[in-house]
JSON list of C-alpha atoms in Angstrom, two decimals:
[
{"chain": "W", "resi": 2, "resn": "UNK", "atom": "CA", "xyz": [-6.54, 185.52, 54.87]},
{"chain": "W", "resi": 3, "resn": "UNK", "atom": "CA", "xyz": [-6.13, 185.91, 58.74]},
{"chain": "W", "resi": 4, "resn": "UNK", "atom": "CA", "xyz": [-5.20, 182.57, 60.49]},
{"chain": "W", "resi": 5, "resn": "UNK", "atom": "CA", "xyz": [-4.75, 184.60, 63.73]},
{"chain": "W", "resi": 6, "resn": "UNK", "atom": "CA", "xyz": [-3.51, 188.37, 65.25]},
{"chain": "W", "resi": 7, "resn": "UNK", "atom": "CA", "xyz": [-0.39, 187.61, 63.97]},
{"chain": "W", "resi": 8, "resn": "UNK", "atom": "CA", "xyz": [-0.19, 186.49, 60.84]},
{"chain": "W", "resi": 9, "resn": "UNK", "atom": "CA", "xyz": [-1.71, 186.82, 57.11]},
{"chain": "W", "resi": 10, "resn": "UNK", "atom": "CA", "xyz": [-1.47, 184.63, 53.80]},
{"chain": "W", "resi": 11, "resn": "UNK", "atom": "CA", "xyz": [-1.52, 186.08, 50.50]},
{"chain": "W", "resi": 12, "resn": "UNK", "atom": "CA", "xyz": [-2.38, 184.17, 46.93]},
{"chain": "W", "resi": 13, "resn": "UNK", "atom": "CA", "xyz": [-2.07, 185.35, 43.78]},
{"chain": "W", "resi": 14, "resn": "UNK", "atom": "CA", "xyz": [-2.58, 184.48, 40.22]},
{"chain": "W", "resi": 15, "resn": "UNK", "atom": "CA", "xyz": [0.91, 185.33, 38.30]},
{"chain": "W", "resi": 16, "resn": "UNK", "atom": "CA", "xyz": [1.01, 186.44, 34.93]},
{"chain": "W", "resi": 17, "resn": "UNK", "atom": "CA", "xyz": [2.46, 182.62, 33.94]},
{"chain": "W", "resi": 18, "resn": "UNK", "atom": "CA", "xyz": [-1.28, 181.50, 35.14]},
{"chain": "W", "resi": 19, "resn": "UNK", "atom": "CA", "xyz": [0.64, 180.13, 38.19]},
{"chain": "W", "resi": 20, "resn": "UNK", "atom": "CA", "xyz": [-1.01, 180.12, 42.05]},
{"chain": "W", "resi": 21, "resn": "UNK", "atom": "CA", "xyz": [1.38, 181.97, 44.36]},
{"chain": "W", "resi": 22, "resn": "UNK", "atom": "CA", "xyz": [1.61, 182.49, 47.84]},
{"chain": "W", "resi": 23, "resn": "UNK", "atom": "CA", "xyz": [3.41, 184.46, 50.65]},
{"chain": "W", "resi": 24, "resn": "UNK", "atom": "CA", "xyz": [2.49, 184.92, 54.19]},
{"chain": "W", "resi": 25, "resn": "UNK", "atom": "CA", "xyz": [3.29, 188.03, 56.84]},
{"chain": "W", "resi": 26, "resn": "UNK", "atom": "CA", "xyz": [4.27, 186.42, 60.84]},
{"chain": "W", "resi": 27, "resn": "UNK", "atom": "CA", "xyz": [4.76, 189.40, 63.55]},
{"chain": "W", "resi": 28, "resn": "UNK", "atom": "CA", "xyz": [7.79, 187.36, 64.73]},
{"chain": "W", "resi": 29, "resn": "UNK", "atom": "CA", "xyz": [9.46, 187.19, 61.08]},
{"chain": "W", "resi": 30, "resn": "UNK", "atom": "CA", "xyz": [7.64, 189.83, 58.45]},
{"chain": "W", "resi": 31, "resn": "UNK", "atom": "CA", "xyz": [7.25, 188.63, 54.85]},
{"chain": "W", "resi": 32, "resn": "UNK", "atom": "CA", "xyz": [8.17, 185.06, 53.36]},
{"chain": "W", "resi": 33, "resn": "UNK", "atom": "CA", "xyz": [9.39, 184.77, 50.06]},
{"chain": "W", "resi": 34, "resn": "UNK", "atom": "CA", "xyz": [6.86, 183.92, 47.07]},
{"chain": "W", "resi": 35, "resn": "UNK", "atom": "CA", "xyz": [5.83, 180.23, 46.47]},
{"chain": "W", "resi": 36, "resn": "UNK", "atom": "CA", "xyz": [4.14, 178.49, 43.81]},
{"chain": "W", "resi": 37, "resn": "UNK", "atom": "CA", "xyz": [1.24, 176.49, 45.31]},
{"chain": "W", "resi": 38, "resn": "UNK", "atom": "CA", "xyz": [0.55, 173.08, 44.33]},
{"chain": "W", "resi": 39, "resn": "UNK", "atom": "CA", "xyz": [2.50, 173.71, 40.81]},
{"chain": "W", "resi": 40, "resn": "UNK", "atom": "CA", "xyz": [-1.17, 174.01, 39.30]},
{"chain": "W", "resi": 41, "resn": "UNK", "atom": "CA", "xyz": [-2.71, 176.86, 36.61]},
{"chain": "W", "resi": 42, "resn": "UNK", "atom": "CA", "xyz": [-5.80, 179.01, 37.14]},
{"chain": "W", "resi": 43, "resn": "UNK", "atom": "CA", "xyz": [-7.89, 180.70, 34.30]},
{"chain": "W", "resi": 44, "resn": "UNK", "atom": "CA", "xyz": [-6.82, 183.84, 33.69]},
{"chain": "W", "resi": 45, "resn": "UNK", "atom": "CA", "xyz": [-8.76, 186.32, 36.16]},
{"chain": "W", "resi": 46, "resn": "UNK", "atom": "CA", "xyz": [-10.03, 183.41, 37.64]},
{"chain": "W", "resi": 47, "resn": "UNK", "atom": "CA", "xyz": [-10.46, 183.95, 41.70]},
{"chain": "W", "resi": 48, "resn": "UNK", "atom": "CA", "xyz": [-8.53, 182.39, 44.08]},
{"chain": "W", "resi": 49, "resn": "UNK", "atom": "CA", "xyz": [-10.71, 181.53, 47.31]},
{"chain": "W", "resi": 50, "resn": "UNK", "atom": "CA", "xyz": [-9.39, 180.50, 50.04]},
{"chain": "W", "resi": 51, "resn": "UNK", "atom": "CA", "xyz": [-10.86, 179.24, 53.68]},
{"chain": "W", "resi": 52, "resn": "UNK", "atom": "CA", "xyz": [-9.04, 178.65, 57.20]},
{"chain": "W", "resi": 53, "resn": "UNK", "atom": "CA", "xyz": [-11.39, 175.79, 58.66]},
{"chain": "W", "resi": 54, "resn": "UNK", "atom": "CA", "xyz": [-9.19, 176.33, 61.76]},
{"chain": "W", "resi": 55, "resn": "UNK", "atom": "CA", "xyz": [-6.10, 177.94, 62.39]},
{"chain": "W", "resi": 56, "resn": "UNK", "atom": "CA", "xyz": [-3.58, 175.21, 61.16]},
{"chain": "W", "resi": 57, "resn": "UNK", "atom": "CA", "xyz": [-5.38, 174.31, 58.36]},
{"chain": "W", "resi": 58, "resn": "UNK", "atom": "CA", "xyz": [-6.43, 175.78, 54.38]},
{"chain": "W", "resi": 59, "resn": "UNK", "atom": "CA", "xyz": [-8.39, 174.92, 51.17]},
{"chain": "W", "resi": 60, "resn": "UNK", "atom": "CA", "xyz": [-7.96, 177.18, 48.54]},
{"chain": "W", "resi": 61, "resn": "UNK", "atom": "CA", "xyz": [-10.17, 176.86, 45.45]},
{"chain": "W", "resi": 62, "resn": "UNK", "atom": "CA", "xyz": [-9.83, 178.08, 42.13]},
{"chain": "W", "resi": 63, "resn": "UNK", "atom": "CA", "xyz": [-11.48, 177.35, 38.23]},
{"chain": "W", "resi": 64, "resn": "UNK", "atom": "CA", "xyz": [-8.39, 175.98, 36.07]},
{"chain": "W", "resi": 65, "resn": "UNK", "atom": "CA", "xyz": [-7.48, 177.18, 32.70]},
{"chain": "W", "resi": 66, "resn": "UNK", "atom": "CA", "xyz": [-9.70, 173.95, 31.79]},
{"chain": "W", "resi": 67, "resn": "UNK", "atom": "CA", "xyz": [-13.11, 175.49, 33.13]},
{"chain": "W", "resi": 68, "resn": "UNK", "atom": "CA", "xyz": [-12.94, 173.01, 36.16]},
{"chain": "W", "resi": 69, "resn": "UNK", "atom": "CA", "xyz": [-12.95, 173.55, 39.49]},
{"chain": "W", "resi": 70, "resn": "UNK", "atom": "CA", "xyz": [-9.61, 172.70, 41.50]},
{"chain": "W", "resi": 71, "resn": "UNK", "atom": "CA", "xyz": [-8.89, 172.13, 45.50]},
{"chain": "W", "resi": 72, "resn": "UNK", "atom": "CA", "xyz": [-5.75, 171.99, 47.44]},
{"chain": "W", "resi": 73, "resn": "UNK", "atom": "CA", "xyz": [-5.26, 172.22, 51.22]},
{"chain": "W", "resi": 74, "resn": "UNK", "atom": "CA", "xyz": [-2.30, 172.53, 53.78]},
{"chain": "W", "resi": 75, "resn": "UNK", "atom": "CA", "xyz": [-2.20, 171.60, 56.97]}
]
């Protein structure tokens, strides 16, 4: 996901079911790896995520539990 030029975010699923994320600045290079939200997804599940504006995210994913889970950061 590109917020802007000069920087990216990354998610992931981790083996542990986990959501993590990084994200790549031009001023600093890579952050270390965070676990978002402390929620699971399904395994293989997609993680989707949408930058309404620059300063703001919702990422969306199915949980191990077949629903469908939101969290955002601003």
């Amino acid at each position: 996901m590109a917020r802007n030029p000069n920087h990216l975010d990354l998610f992931v699923t981790g083996t542990d079911g986990r959501i993590y994320s990084t994200w790549w600045d031009a001023n600093g290079g890579w952050a270390n790896w965070f676990n978002v939200s402390g929620g699971a997804a399904a395994l293989g599940a997609p993680i989707d995520v949408i930058a309404r504006y620059p300063d703001h995210l919702d990422l969306f994913v199915t949980g191990t539990d077949g629903g469908i889970y939101s969290t955002w950061w601003d």
